[in-house]
Short mmCIF file of C-alpha atoms in Angstrom, two decimals:
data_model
loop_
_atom_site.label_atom_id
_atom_site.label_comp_id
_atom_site.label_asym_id
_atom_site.label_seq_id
_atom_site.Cartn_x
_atom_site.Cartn_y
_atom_site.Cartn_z
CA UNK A 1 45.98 43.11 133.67
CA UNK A 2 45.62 46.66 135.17
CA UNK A 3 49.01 45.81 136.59
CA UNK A 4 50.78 45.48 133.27
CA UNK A 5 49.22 48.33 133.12
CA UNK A 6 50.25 50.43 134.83
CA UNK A 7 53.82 49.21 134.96
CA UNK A 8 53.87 49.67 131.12
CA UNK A 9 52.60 53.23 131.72
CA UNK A 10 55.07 54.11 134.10
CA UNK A 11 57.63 52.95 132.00
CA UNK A 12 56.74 54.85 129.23
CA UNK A 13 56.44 57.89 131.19
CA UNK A 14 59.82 57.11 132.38
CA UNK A 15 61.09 56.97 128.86
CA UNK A 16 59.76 59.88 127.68
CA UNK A 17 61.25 61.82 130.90
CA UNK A 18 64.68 60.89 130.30
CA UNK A 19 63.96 62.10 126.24
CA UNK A 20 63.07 65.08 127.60
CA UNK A 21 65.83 65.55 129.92
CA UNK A 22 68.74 64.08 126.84
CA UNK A 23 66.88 67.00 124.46
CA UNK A 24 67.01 69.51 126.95
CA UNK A 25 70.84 68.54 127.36
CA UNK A 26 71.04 68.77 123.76
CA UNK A 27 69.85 72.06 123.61
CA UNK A 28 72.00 73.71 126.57
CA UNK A 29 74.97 72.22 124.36
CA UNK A 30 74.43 73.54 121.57
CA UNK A 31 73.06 77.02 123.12
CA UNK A 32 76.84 77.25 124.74
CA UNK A 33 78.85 76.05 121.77
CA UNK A 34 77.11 76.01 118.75
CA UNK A 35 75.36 73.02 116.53
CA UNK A 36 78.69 71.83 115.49
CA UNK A 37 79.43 70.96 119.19
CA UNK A 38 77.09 68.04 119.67
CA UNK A 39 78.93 64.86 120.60
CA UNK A 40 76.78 62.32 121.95
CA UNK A 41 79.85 61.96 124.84
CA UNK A 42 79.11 65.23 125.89
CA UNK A 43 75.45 65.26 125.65
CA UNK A 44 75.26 61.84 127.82
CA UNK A 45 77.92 63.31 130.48
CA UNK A 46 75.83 66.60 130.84
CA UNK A 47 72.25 64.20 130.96
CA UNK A 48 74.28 62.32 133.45
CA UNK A 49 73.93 59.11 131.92
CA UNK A 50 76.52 56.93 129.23
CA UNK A 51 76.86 57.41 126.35
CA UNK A 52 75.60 53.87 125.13
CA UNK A 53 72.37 54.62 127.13
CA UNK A 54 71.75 58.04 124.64
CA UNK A 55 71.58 55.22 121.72
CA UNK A 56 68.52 53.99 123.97
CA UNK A 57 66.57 57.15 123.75
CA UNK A 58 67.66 58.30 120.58
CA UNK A 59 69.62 55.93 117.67
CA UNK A 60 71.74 58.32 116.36
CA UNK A 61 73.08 62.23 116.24
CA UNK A 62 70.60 63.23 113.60
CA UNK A 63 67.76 61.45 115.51
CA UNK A 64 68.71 64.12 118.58
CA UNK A 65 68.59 66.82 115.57
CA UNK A 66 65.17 65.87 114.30
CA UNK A 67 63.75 65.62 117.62
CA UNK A 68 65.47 69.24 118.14
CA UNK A 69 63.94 70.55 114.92
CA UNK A 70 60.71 69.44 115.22
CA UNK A 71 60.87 70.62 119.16
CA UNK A 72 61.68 74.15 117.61
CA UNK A 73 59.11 73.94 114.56
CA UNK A 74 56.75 73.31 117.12
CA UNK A 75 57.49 76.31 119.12
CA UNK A 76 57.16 78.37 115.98
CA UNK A 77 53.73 77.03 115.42
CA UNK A 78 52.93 77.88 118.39
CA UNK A 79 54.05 81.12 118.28
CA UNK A 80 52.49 81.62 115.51
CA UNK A 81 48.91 80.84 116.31
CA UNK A 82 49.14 83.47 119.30
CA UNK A 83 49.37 85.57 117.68
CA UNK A 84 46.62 87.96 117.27
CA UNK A 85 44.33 88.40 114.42
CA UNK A 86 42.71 91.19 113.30
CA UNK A 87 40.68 93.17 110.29
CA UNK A 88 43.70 94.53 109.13
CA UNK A 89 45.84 92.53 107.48
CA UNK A 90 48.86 94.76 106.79
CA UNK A 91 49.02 95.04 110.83
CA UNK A 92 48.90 91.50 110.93
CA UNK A 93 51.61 91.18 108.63
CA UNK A 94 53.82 93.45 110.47
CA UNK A 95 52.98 91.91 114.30
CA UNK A 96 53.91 88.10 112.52
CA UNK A 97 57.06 89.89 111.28
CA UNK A 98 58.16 91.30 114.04
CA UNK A 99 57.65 88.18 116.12
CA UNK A 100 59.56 85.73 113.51
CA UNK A 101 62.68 87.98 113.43
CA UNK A 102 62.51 88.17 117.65
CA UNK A 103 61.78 84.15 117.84
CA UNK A 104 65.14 83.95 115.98
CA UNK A 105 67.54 86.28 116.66
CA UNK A 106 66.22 84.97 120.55
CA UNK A 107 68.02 81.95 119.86
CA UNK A 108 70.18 81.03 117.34
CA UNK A 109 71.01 77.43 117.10
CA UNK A 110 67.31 77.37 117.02
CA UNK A 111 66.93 79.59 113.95
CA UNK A 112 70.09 77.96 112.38
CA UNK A 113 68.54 74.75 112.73
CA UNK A 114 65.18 75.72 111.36
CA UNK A 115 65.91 77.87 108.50
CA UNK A 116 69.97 77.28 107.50
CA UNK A 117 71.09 73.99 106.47
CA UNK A 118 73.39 74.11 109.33
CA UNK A 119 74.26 70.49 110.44
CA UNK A 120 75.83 68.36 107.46
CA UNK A 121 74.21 65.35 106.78
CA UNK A 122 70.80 65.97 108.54
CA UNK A 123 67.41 66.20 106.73
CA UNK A 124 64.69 66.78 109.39
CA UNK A 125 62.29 63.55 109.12
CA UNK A 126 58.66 64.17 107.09
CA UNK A 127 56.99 64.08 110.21
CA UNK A 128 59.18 67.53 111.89
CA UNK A 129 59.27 69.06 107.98
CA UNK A 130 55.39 69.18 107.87
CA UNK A 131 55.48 71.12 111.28
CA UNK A 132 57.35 73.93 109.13
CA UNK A 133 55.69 73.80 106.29
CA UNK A 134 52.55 74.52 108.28
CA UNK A 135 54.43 77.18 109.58
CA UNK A 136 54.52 78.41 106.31
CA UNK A 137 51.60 78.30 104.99
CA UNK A 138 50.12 80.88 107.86
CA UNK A 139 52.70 82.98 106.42
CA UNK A 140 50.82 82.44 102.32
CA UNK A 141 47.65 82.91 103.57
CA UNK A 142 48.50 86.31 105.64
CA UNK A 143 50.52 87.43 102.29
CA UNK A 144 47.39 86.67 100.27
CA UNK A 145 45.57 88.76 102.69
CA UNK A 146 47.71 91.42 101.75
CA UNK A 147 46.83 90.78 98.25
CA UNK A 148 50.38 88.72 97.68
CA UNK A 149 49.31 85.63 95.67
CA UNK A 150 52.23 84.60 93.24
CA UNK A 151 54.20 82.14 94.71
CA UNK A 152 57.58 83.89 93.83
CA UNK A 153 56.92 86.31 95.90
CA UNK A 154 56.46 83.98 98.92
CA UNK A 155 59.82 83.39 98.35
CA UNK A 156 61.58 86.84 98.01
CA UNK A 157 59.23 87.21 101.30
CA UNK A 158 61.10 84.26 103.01
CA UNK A 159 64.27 85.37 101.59
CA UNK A 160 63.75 89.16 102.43
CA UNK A 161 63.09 88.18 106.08
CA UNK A 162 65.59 85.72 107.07
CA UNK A 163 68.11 88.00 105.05
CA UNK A 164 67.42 90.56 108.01
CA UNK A 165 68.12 87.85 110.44
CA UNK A 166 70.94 86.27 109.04
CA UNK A 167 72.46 89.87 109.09
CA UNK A 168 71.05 90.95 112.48
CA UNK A 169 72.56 88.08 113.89
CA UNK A 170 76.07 87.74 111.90
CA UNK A 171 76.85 91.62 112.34
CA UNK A 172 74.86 93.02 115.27
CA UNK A 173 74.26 90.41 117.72
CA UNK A 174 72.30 91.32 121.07
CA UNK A 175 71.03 94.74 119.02
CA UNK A 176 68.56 95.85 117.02
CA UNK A 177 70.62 97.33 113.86
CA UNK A 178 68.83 94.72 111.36
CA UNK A 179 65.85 93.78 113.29
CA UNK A 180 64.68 97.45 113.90
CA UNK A 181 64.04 97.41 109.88
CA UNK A 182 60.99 95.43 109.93
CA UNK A 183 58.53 97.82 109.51
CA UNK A 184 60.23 99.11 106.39
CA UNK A 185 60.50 96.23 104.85
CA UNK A 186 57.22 95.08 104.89
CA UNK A 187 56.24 98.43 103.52
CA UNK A 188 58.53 98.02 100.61
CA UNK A 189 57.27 94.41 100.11
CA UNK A 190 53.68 95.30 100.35
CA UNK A 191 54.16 98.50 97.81
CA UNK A 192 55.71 96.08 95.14
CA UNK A 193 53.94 93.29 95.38
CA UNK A 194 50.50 93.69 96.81
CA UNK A 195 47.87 93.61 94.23
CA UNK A 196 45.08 95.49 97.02
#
């Protein structure tokens, strides 16, 4: 009995290695090339395994998408909650900003992934969508701190700040042209919508 199991726990580690190893493939691809240049061919040739034995780990593209999306949701999570709290919540505001726009102008398959409906034909599973959304819903709670309650505006918010990424990283990528407008923005935001 502890035979089986340990053999099956081996295994399983084994498995979840050579995940690993095909996702972090995945993402030097893309990283390179671009979303649009993920072929399971030349993801298994730079895991160094066939292309059949991808299917084993993951059954198809989009699977190797979710797994990347809810990978990168989970880094923003993350990110998120190390952020640093304090007793002023406009300062709060601003350090969350600032942090979103770096995690994705950082890397920008990862941000296309996330927030642009960048890969036809994939819908991130409920499972790697609920990692977002509780992304998210840090960001409502430090608007409402701010005195930001109508749910409208949580959406100009979302649209305001991945506008300045979209444009950071489309006309002025690897500076600061877009990016260095955070502070502003949130100032404008807060003085038309805050209800402190």
């Amino acid at each position: 009995m502890v035979k089986t199991s340990v053999a099956s726990g081996w295994r399983e580690a084994r498995r979840e290695n050579a995940r690993a190893a095909v996702l972090a493939a995945a993402w030097d691809l893309v990283r390179e090339d671009g979303l649009a240049a993920l072929s399971l061919r030349e993801l298994a040739r730079r895991a160094g395994i066939t292309t059949p034995t991808v299917y084993a780990y993951y059954e198809s593209k989009n699977a190797i998408f979710d797994a990347m999306f809810a990978e990168a949701a989970q880094e923003f999570v993350d990110l998120k909650a190390s952020l640093p709290a304090t007793d002023d919540p406009r300062r709060d505001l601003l350090t969350e900003t600032r942090a979103f726009v770096d995690f994705c102008v950082s890397d920008v398959p990862r941000y296309q992934l996330l927030f642009q409906r960048s890969v036809p034909g994939f819908q991130p599973s409920p499972e790697s969508y609920e990692l977002a959304v509780s992304a998210l819903e840090v960001t409502r709670e430090l608007l409402a701190r701010n005195g930001v309650h109508d749910p409208r505006y949580l959406d100009i918010w979302t649209a305001v700040t991945t506008g300045l990424v979209d444009q950071q990283v489309a006309n002025d990528p690897g500076g600061d042209r877009w990016s260095r407008l955070v502070d502003d923005v949130v100032q404008m935001f807060l003085a038309q919508f805050s209800k402190n």
